[in-house]
mmCIF file of C-alpha atoms in Angstrom:
data_model
loop_
_atom_site.group_PDB
_atom_site.id
_atom_site.type_symbol
_atom_site.label_atom_id
_atom_site.label_comp_id
_atom_site.label_asym_id
_atom_site.label_seq_id
_atom_site.Cartn_x
_atom_site.Cartn_y
_atom_site.Cartn_z
ATOM 1 C CA MET A 1419 64.165 87.605 141.832
ATOM 2 C CA ILE A 1420 66.592 88.230 144.286
ATOM 3 C CA GLU A 1421 64.830 89.787 147.521
ATOM 4 C CA ASN A 1422 66.387 93.137 148.860
ATOM 5 C CA ASN A 1423 66.697 92.273 152.649
ATOM 6 C CA ARG A 1424 68.853 95.214 153.162
ATOM 7 C CA ASN A 1425 66.774 98.240 151.752
ATOM 8 C CA VAL A 1426 69.560 99.114 149.429
ATOM 9 C CA ARG A 1427 68.215 101.423 146.673
ATOM 10 C CA LEU A 1428 70.939 102.105 143.942
ATOM 11 C CA LYS A 1429 70.600 105.535 142.121
ATOM 12 C CA ARG A 1430 73.453 105.527 139.826
ATOM 13 C CA ILE A 1431 75.753 102.770 138.333
ATOM 14 C CA VAL A 1432 79.062 103.964 136.416
ATOM 15 C CA MET A 1433 79.103 101.118 134.071
ATOM 16 C CA GLU A 1434 81.966 101.221 131.854
ATOM 17 C CA VAL A 1435 81.605 99.623 128.706
ATOM 18 C CA PHE A 1436 85.135 100.021 127.028
ATOM 19 C CA GLY A 1437 88.406 100.604 129.095
ATOM 20 C CA GLY A 1438 90.695 102.038 126.575
ATOM 21 C CA CYS A 1439 90.889 105.562 124.930
ATOM 22 C CA ASN A 1440 91.792 107.163 121.516
ATOM 23 C CA TYR A 1441 93.012 110.579 123.270
ATOM 24 C CA LYS A 1442 96.104 111.083 125.163
ATOM 25 C CA CYS A 1443 94.874 113.731 127.720
ATOM 26 C CA ARG A 1444 97.730 115.027 129.964
ATOM 27 C CA MET A 1445 95.622 115.001 133.286
ATOM 28 C CA CYS A 1446 94.349 111.428 132.757
ATOM 29 C CA PRO A 1447 96.355 108.235 134.078
ATOM 30 C CA GLN A 1448 95.064 106.583 130.740
ATOM 31 C CA VAL A 1449 98.345 108.195 129.396
ATOM 32 C CA VAL A 1450 100.868 108.197 132.349
ATOM 33 C CA PRO A 1451 101.325 106.148 134.002
ATOM 34 C CA GLY A 1452 99.121 104.296 131.493
ATOM 35 C CA ARG A 1453 96.167 101.820 132.471
ATOM 36 C CA ASP A 1454 96.768 98.184 132.839
ATOM 37 C CA ALA A 1455 95.763 96.321 129.983
ATOM 38 C CA SER A 1456 93.441 94.040 131.673
ATOM 39 C CA PHE A 1457 91.100 97.262 132.110
ATOM 40 C CA LYS A 1458 91.380 98.636 128.661
ATOM 41 C CA GLN A 1459 88.960 96.182 126.905
ATOM 42 C CA LYS A 1460 85.114 95.809 126.169
ATOM 43 C CA MET A 1461 82.578 94.618 128.383
ATOM 44 C CA PRO A 1462 80.675 91.851 126.540
ATOM 45 C CA LEU A 1463 76.661 92.746 125.977
ATOM 46 C CA ASP A 1464 75.946 89.428 127.746
ATOM 47 C CA ILE A 1465 77.774 90.348 130.929
ATOM 48 C CA PHE A 1466 76.550 93.957 130.862
ATOM 49 C CA GLU A 1467 72.910 92.781 130.628
ATOM 50 C CA LYS A 1468 73.450 90.227 133.377
ATOM 51 C CA ILE A 1469 74.960 92.682 135.438
ATOM 52 C CA LEU A 1470 71.787 94.964 135.037
ATOM 53 C CA ASP A 1471 69.285 92.228 135.475
ATOM 54 C CA GLU A 1472 70.960 91.090 138.665
ATOM 55 C CA ILE A 1473 70.692 94.639 140.359
ATOM 56 C CA VAL A 1474 67.426 95.934 138.712
ATOM 57 C CA PRO A 1475 64.907 96.161 139.959
ATOM 58 C CA ALA A 1476 65.836 94.339 143.264
ATOM 59 C CA TYR A 1477 68.370 96.981 144.313
ATOM 60 C CA GLY A 1478 66.650 100.063 142.575
ATOM 61 C CA THR A 1479 66.333 101.733 139.225
ATOM 62 C CA PRO A 1480 69.444 103.658 138.912
ATOM 63 C CA ALA A 1481 70.721 105.738 136.148
ATOM 64 C CA ILE A 1482 73.099 104.007 133.924
ATOM 65 C CA ASN A 1483 76.261 105.961 133.014
ATOM 66 C CA LEU A 1484 78.178 104.467 130.214
ATOM 67 C CA GLU A 1485 81.793 105.511 131.266
ATOM 68 C CA GLY A 1486 84.237 105.023 133.725
ATOM 69 C CA SER A 1487 87.462 106.523 132.353
ATOM 70 C CA GLY A 1488 87.312 104.527 129.115
ATOM 71 C CA GLU A 1489 85.867 106.074 125.774
ATOM 72 C CA PRO A 1490 82.427 104.447 125.243
ATOM 73 C CA THR A 1491 82.446 105.384 121.645
ATOM 74 C CA LEU A 1492 85.150 103.142 120.728
ATOM 75 C CA VAL A 1493 82.244 100.484 120.985
ATOM 76 C CA SER A 1494 80.923 100.126 117.296
ATOM 77 C CA ASP A 1495 77.557 98.666 118.733
ATOM 78 C CA LEU A 1496 77.335 101.249 121.701
ATOM 79 C CA ALA A 1497 73.482 101.639 120.593
ATOM 80 C CA ASP A 1498 72.897 98.035 121.689
ATOM 81 C CA TYR A 1499 74.014 98.930 125.171
ATOM 82 C CA VAL A 1500 71.949 102.042 125.085
ATOM 83 C CA ALA A 1501 68.877 99.898 124.057
ATOM 84 C CA ALA A 1502 69.594 97.424 126.673
ATOM 85 C CA VAL A 1503 69.425 100.139 129.386
ATOM 86 C CA LYS A 1504 66.298 101.779 127.982
ATOM 87 C CA SER A 1505 64.453 98.503 127.735
ATOM 88 C CA ARG A 1506 64.815 98.394 131.540
ATOM 89 C CA ASN A 1507 63.140 101.656 131.659
ATOM 90 C CA LEU A 1508 66.341 103.242 133.162
ATOM 91 C CA ALA A 1509 67.877 106.650 132.420
ATOM 92 C CA CYS A 1510 70.944 106.355 130.124
ATOM 93 C CA LEU A 1511 73.822 108.736 130.320
ATOM 94 C CA MET A 1512 77.177 108.806 128.427
ATOM 95 C CA PHE A 1513 80.547 110.639 129.194
ATOM 96 C CA CYS A 1514 82.774 110.822 126.145
ATOM 97 C CA ASN A 1515 85.169 112.870 124.055
ATOM 98 C CA GLY A 1516 82.657 113.272 121.345
ATOM 99 C CA PHE A 1517 85.423 112.614 118.447
ATOM 100 C CA ASN A 1518 83.338 109.578 116.980
ATOM 101 C CA LEU A 1519 79.859 111.154 117.590
ATOM 102 C CA THR A 1520 78.849 112.162 113.912
ATOM 103 C CA GLY A 1521 76.935 110.529 111.014
ATOM 104 C CA ASP A 1522 74.830 107.485 111.358
ATOM 105 C CA TYR A 1523 76.820 106.404 114.307
ATOM 106 C CA MET A 1524 75.639 109.514 116.287
ATOM 107 C CA ARG A 1525 72.145 109.066 115.071
ATOM 108 C CA SER A 1526 71.922 105.371 116.042
ATOM 109 C CA ILE A 1527 72.830 106.094 119.780
ATOM 110 C CA ILE A 1528 70.429 109.154 119.832
ATOM 111 C CA ASP A 1529 67.700 106.992 118.302
ATOM 112 C CA ALA A 1530 68.465 104.253 120.839
ATOM 113 C CA GLY A 1531 67.184 106.780 123.613
ATOM 114 C CA ILE A 1532 70.230 107.866 125.370
ATOM 115 C CA ASP A 1533 69.238 110.490 127.752
ATOM 116 C CA VAL A 1534 72.338 112.690 128.392
ATOM 117 C CA VAL A 1535 75.290 112.940 126.263
ATOM 118 C CA ARG A 1536 78.434 114.853 128.016
ATOM 119 C CA ILE A 1537 81.363 115.705 125.998
ATOM 120 C CA SER A 1538 84.757 116.655 127.452
ATOM 121 C CA MET A 1539 86.777 119.558 126.062
ATOM 122 C CA ILE A 1540 89.591 120.465 128.147
ATOM 123 C CA GLY A 1541 91.148 123.543 126.871
ATOM 124 C CA TYR A 1542 89.199 126.354 125.707
ATOM 125 C CA ASP A 1543 90.600 126.953 122.114
ATOM 126 C CA ARG A 1544 92.563 124.767 119.607
ATOM 127 C CA ARG A 1545 96.009 125.460 120.905
ATOM 128 C CA LYS A 1546 94.948 124.722 124.516
ATOM 129 C CA TYR A 1547 92.838 121.881 123.569
ATOM 130 C CA LEU A 1548 95.654 120.152 121.753
ATOM 131 C CA GLU A 1549 98.144 120.686 124.619
ATOM 132 C CA TRP A 1550 95.726 119.108 127.386
ATOM 133 C CA MET A 1551 94.003 116.419 125.246
ATOM 134 C CA GLY A 1552 96.913 115.335 123.069
ATOM 135 C CA VAL A 1553 94.921 115.451 119.604
ATOM 136 C CA ASP A 1554 94.018 118.187 117.300
ATOM 137 C CA HIS A 1555 90.338 117.613 117.134
ATOM 138 C CA PHE A 1556 88.970 120.777 118.622
ATOM 139 C CA ASP A 1557 87.304 122.065 115.414
ATOM 140 C CA GLN A 1558 85.987 118.630 114.720
ATOM 141 C CA VAL A 1559 84.441 117.838 117.985
ATOM 142 C CA LEU A 1560 82.850 121.435 117.725
ATOM 143 C CA SER A 1561 81.310 120.549 114.347
ATOM 144 C CA ASN A 1562 80.002 117.343 115.901
ATOM 145 C CA ILE A 1563 78.452 119.367 118.817
ATOM 146 C CA ALA A 1564 76.671 121.204 116.193
ATOM 147 C CA GLU A 1565 75.573 118.084 114.149
ATOM 148 C CA ILE A 1566 74.310 116.533 117.485
ATOM 149 C CA ARG A 1567 72.342 119.579 118.298
ATOM 150 C CA ASP A 1568 70.698 119.704 115.093
ATOM 151 C CA TYR A 1569 69.656 116.216 114.878
ATOM 152 C CA LEU A 1570 68.335 116.402 118.490
ATOM 153 C CA GLN A 1571 66.046 119.513 117.422
ATOM 154 C CA GLY A 1572 65.099 117.828 114.197
ATOM 155 C CA SER A 1573 64.221 114.299 115.842
ATOM 156 C CA GLY A 1574 62.488 115.613 118.641
ATOM 157 C CA SER A 1575 64.901 113.762 120.892
ATOM 158 C CA SER A 1576 64.592 114.874 124.688
ATOM 159 C CA CYS A 1577 68.288 113.975 125.116
ATOM 160 C CA GLN A 1578 70.371 116.701 126.928
ATOM 161 C CA LEU A 1579 73.513 117.613 125.256
ATOM 162 C CA MET A 1580 76.245 118.864 127.691
ATOM 163 C CA SER A 1581 79.866 119.796 128.087
ATOM 164 C CA TYR A 1582 82.618 119.359 130.780
ATOM 165 C CA HIS A 1583 85.799 121.355 131.172
ATOM 166 C CA LEU A 1584 88.609 121.705 133.637
ATOM 167 C CA ILE A 1585 90.336 124.738 134.638
ATOM 168 C CA THR A 1586 93.976 124.131 133.396
ATOM 169 C CA ASP A 1587 95.723 126.819 135.482
ATOM 170 C CA ASN A 1588 94.126 127.621 138.910
ATOM 171 C CA ARG A 1589 95.919 131.042 138.628
ATOM 172 C CA ARG A 1590 93.454 132.088 135.726
ATOM 173 C CA ILE A 1591 90.290 130.917 136.755
ATOM 174 C CA ALA A 1592 88.051 133.951 135.746
ATOM 175 C CA GLU A 1593 89.870 134.206 132.366
ATOM 176 C CA GLU A 1594 89.606 130.572 131.496
ATOM 177 C CA VAL A 1595 85.972 130.540 132.453
ATOM 178 C CA ARG A 1596 85.362 133.335 130.141
ATOM 179 C CA GLU A 1597 86.935 131.902 127.336
ATOM 180 C CA TYR A 1598 85.155 128.353 127.651
ATOM 181 C CA ARG A 1599 82.131 130.440 127.791
ATOM 182 C CA ARG A 1600 83.095 132.395 124.885
ATOM 183 C CA ASN A 1601 84.585 129.861 122.401
ATOM 184 C CA ILE A 1602 82.395 126.738 123.357
ATOM 185 C CA ILE A 1603 79.572 126.708 125.913
ATOM 186 C CA GLU A 1604 77.497 130.028 124.393
ATOM 187 C CA PRO A 1605 78.059 129.470 120.820
ATOM 188 C CA ALA A 1606 76.866 125.638 121.031
ATOM 189 C CA GLY A 1607 74.026 126.492 123.658
ATOM 190 C CA LEU A 1608 75.232 123.821 126.124
ATOM 191 C CA LEU A 1609 74.677 123.027 129.682
ATOM 192 C CA ALA A 1610 77.992 122.949 130.869
ATOM 193 C CA TYR A 1611 80.531 122.339 134.051
ATOM 194 C CA ILE A 1612 83.514 123.798 134.747
ATOM 195 C CA TRP A 1613 85.858 121.991 137.604
ATOM 196 C CA LYS A 1614 89.061 122.137 139.117
ATOM 197 C CA MET A 1615 91.473 119.435 138.300
ATOM 198 C CA HIS A 1616 91.823 116.349 140.534
ATOM 199 C CA ASN A 1617 94.570 113.801 141.269
ATOM 200 C CA TRP A 1618 92.887 110.389 140.494
ATOM 201 C CA SER A 1619 93.256 109.038 143.873
ATOM 202 C CA GLY A 1620 96.960 110.003 144.127
ATOM 203 C CA ASN A 1621 97.853 108.268 140.636
ATOM 204 C CA TYR A 1622 98.305 111.743 138.999
ATOM 205 C CA ASP A 1623 100.638 114.357 139.979
ATOM 206 C CA ASN A 1624 98.140 117.442 139.747
ATOM 207 C CA PRO A 1625 99.895 120.504 138.556
ATOM 208 C CA ASN A 1626 96.711 122.282 140.061
ATOM 209 C CA PRO A 1627 96.751 120.962 143.512
ATOM 210 C CA ARG A 1628 93.956 121.431 145.953
ATOM 211 C CA ALA A 1629 94.461 122.951 149.256
ATOM 212 C CA MET A 1630 93.882 119.613 151.253
ATOM 213 C CA GLN A 1631 92.508 120.812 154.461
ATOM 214 C CA GLU A 1632 91.162 118.581 157.121
ATOM 215 C CA LYS A 1633 90.303 115.364 155.383
ATOM 216 C CA ARG A 1634 86.630 113.953 155.579
ATOM 217 C CA SER A 1635 84.631 111.297 153.797
ATOM 218 C CA CYS A 1636 83.925 111.893 150.274
ATOM 219 C CA GLY A 1637 80.843 109.728 151.153
ATOM 220 C CA ARG A 1638 81.056 107.457 148.218
ATOM 221 C CA PRO A 1639 81.558 104.175 150.288
ATOM 222 C CA PHE A 1640 78.021 104.756 151.764
ATOM 223 C CA ALA A 1641 76.430 106.433 148.631
ATOM 224 C CA PRO A 1642 73.651 104.609 146.525
ATOM 225 C CA GLU A 1643 75.857 104.346 143.628
ATOM 226 C CA LEU A 1644 78.212 101.581 142.238
ATOM 227 C CA THR A 1645 81.243 101.837 139.699
ATOM 228 C CA VAL A 1646 82.044 98.992 137.143
ATOM 229 C CA ARG A 1647 84.945 98.553 135.307
ATOM 230 C CA ALA A 1648 84.872 97.078 131.724
ATOM 231 C CA GLY A 1649 87.716 94.768 132.779
ATOM 232 C CA GLY A 1650 89.671 94.236 135.920
ATOM 233 C CA GLU A 1651 92.207 91.460 137.035
ATOM 234 C CA PRO A 1652 93.329 89.600 133.885
ATOM 235 C CA GLY A 1653 90.805 87.543 132.229
ATOM 236 C CA ARG A 1654 88.109 89.110 134.322
ATOM 237 C CA TYR A 1655 85.029 91.540 133.365
ATOM 238 C CA GLY A 1656 83.059 93.723 135.518
ATOM 239 C CA ALA A 1657 85.455 94.590 138.234
ATOM 240 C CA VAL A 1658 83.574 96.812 141.197
ATOM 241 C CA THR A 1659 85.699 99.696 142.498
ATOM 242 C CA PRO A 1660 84.893 102.294 145.096
ATOM 243 C CA CYS A 1661 84.543 104.950 142.513
ATOM 244 C CA CYS A 1662 85.781 106.113 139.110
ATOM 245 C CA GLN A 1663 88.943 108.034 140.876
ATOM 246 C CA THR A 1664 91.245 105.280 141.062
ATOM 247 C CA LEU A 1665 92.098 104.993 137.358
ATOM 248 C CA GLY A 1666 95.472 103.696 136.660
ATOM 249 C CA PRO A 1667 98.211 102.376 138.275
ATOM 250 C CA PRO A 1668 99.300 101.620 141.200
ATOM 251 C CA ASN A 1669 95.787 102.025 142.752
ATOM 252 C CA GLU A 1670 93.255 100.608 140.165
ATOM 253 C CA LEU A 1671 94.199 97.029 140.762
ATOM 254 C CA LYS A 1672 94.354 97.415 144.484
ATOM 255 C CA SER A 1673 91.110 99.059 144.514
ATOM 256 C CA ILE A 1674 88.964 96.221 142.853
ATOM 257 C CA LEU A 1675 86.291 94.918 145.329
ATOM 258 C CA GLY A 1676 85.239 91.947 143.209
ATOM 259 C CA HIS A 1677 84.223 91.156 139.651
ATOM 260 C CA LEU A 1678 80.443 90.729 138.618
ATOM 261 C CA ASP A 1679 81.211 88.640 135.667
ATOM 262 C CA THR A 1680 80.962 85.511 138.156
ATOM 263 C CA GLN A 1681 80.468 87.147 141.562
ATOM 264 C CA SER A 1682 77.092 88.344 142.833
ATOM 265 C CA PHE A 1683 76.279 91.923 143.612
ATOM 266 C CA GLU A 1684 75.650 90.846 147.182
ATOM 267 C CA GLU A 1685 78.855 89.071 147.569
ATOM 268 C CA ILE A 1686 80.524 92.307 146.580
ATOM 269 C CA TYR A 1687 78.555 95.048 148.011
ATOM 270 C CA PHE A 1688 78.177 93.601 151.327
ATOM 271 C CA GLY A 1689 81.433 91.568 151.338
ATOM 272 C CA GLY A 1690 84.664 92.086 153.397
ATOM 273 C CA LYS A 1691 86.423 94.494 151.233
ATOM 274 C CA TYR A 1692 83.571 96.894 150.968
ATOM 275 C CA ALA A 1693 83.168 96.587 154.580
ATOM 276 C CA GLU A 1694 86.823 97.345 155.363
ATOM 277 C CA LEU A 1695 86.475 100.455 153.330
ATOM 278 C CA ARG A 1696 83.334 101.706 154.929
ATOM 279 C CA GLU A 1697 84.649 101.275 158.292
ATOM 280 C CA ALA A 1698 88.025 103.414 157.485
ATOM 281 C CA HIS A 1699 86.022 106.169 156.314
ATOM 282 C CA ARG A 1700 83.835 106.076 159.212
ATOM 283 C CA ALA A 1701 86.680 106.234 161.553
ATOM 284 C CA LYS A 1702 88.566 108.738 159.193
ATOM 285 C CA GLU A 1703 91.274 106.481 159.138
ATOM 286 C CA PHE A 1704 92.008 106.942 155.461
ATOM 287 C CA ASN A 1705 95.870 105.858 155.711
ATOM 288 C CA ARG A 1706 94.408 102.223 156.142
ATOM 289 C CA ILE A 1707 93.197 102.268 152.549
ATOM 290 C CA GLU A 1708 96.196 102.529 150.152
ATOM 291 C CA TYR A 1709 93.878 103.864 147.173
ATOM 292 C CA CYS A 1710 92.177 106.612 149.196
ATOM 293 C CA LYS A 1711 94.914 108.001 151.504
ATOM 294 C CA ASP A 1712 96.291 110.458 148.799
ATOM 295 C CA CYS A 1713 92.944 111.036 147.025
ATOM 296 C CA ASP A 1714 92.242 115.123 146.935
ATOM 297 C CA PHE A 1715 88.427 114.060 147.191
ATOM 298 C CA LEU A 1716 88.894 113.847 150.765
ATOM 299 C CA ASP A 1717 89.445 117.498 150.632
ATOM 300 C CA GLY A 1718 86.300 119.689 151.656
ATOM 301 C CA ASP A 1719 87.290 122.269 149.133
ATOM 302 C CA PRO A 1720 83.740 123.909 148.371
ATOM 303 C CA GLU A 1721 85.265 125.309 145.074
ATOM 304 C CA VAL A 1722 85.671 122.490 142.985
ATOM 305 C CA LEU A 1723 82.909 123.080 140.694
ATOM 306 C CA VAL A 1724 84.091 126.629 139.337
ATOM 307 C CA TRP A 1725 80.901 127.486 136.890
ATOM 308 C CA SER A 1726 77.669 125.925 135.501
ATOM 309 C CA ASN A 1727 74.772 127.181 133.759
ATOM 310 C CA ASP A 1728 72.887 124.214 134.962
ATOM 311 C CA ARG A 1729 70.447 124.989 137.740
ATOM 312 C CA HIS A 1730 70.690 121.503 139.337
ATOM 313 C CA ALA A 1731 74.733 121.813 139.493
ATOM 314 C CA ASN A 1732 76.084 121.170 142.635
ATOM 315 C CA VAL A 1733 79.438 119.666 143.360
ATOM 316 C CA ASN A 1734 77.881 116.714 145.218
ATOM 317 C CA HIS A 1735 74.864 115.989 143.023
ATOM 318 C CA MET A 1736 75.354 113.368 140.440
ATOM 319 C CA ILE A 1737 74.149 114.011 136.869
ATOM 320 C CA GLY A 1738 71.185 112.102 135.948
ATOM 321 C CA THR A 1739 70.135 111.103 139.386
ATOM 322 C CA ASP A 1740 67.156 112.627 141.414
ATOM 323 C CA ASP A 1741 67.787 115.959 142.783
ATOM 324 C CA ASP A 1742 67.851 114.597 146.160
ATOM 325 C CA PHE A 1743 70.869 112.587 145.687
ATOM 326 C CA VAL A 1744 73.550 114.660 147.388
ATOM 327 C CA LEU A 1745 76.708 112.857 148.092
ATOM 328 C CA THR A 1746 77.282 114.969 151.193
ATOM 329 C CA ASP A 1747 74.230 113.242 152.655
ATOM 330 C CA TYR A 1748 76.310 110.251 152.692
ATOM 331 C CA ASN A 1749 79.479 111.465 154.622
ATOM 332 C CA GLU A 1750 79.823 109.606 157.995
#
């Protein structure tokens, strides 16, 4: 086992298992400009397990989030990935669109022991959902949520079912929150989170831009978390990026810090590219990092999380992690 000589204890790994998507969401660079093909692939299970075994427990017992901007439910054997996480006594989360979570497939994932399923629903009714997510699946996903909820209750699973929403018009925040609650959140009995949109490190022209006050570090280069993509450069798997916000051209390829298919965690996490990123954030010289300089997560806007009924909800607290993991604690 590798000896951890640097006192690093990771608390979260965003581990993408599939880089493609079956939706056409307006606010996502998967659609415009379109993600590079080398990222839109499945991470092989053996590489997934290799990455886990290299990091755990030498560098902590992090929560494993099976997403990263691709749709995890496009993996037919997703339950095997969940089981691999749970066999190592780690928390397992999944952020998804919920369309495929039905029937035996859904039950296999729940039975494998997943701890959190969060479903994204951008648009508070059928018309708005189609407008923003590009598919007419509003009623089907609501039906799937009811099916999941019933199975959780009947099976005795402790999995938490959550939903995620975005404000589509910052001029109508109160109205949109009310409609999300009335149409989706309260009827389904969900823990839910409503956020303002972001600009994917500058890859997306956000129609609801943030104020962009004085820039400060987002804290991610120093935080006990890791983002791992399913793909990466052509022919590679397990690209490490600073966060999931660099999704899509032109910044995703530029943000690769290494590949865990052949490189070690130590080579990447303590390597030159990561060191350069951290130093630029310490010095607040964000223009030195091309994939950071236009990112609106550098903005100190305290209202990006608009509403939640989760008592642990905090714009800087990562779902599935310890309550003491607050991202602002890592701003340097």
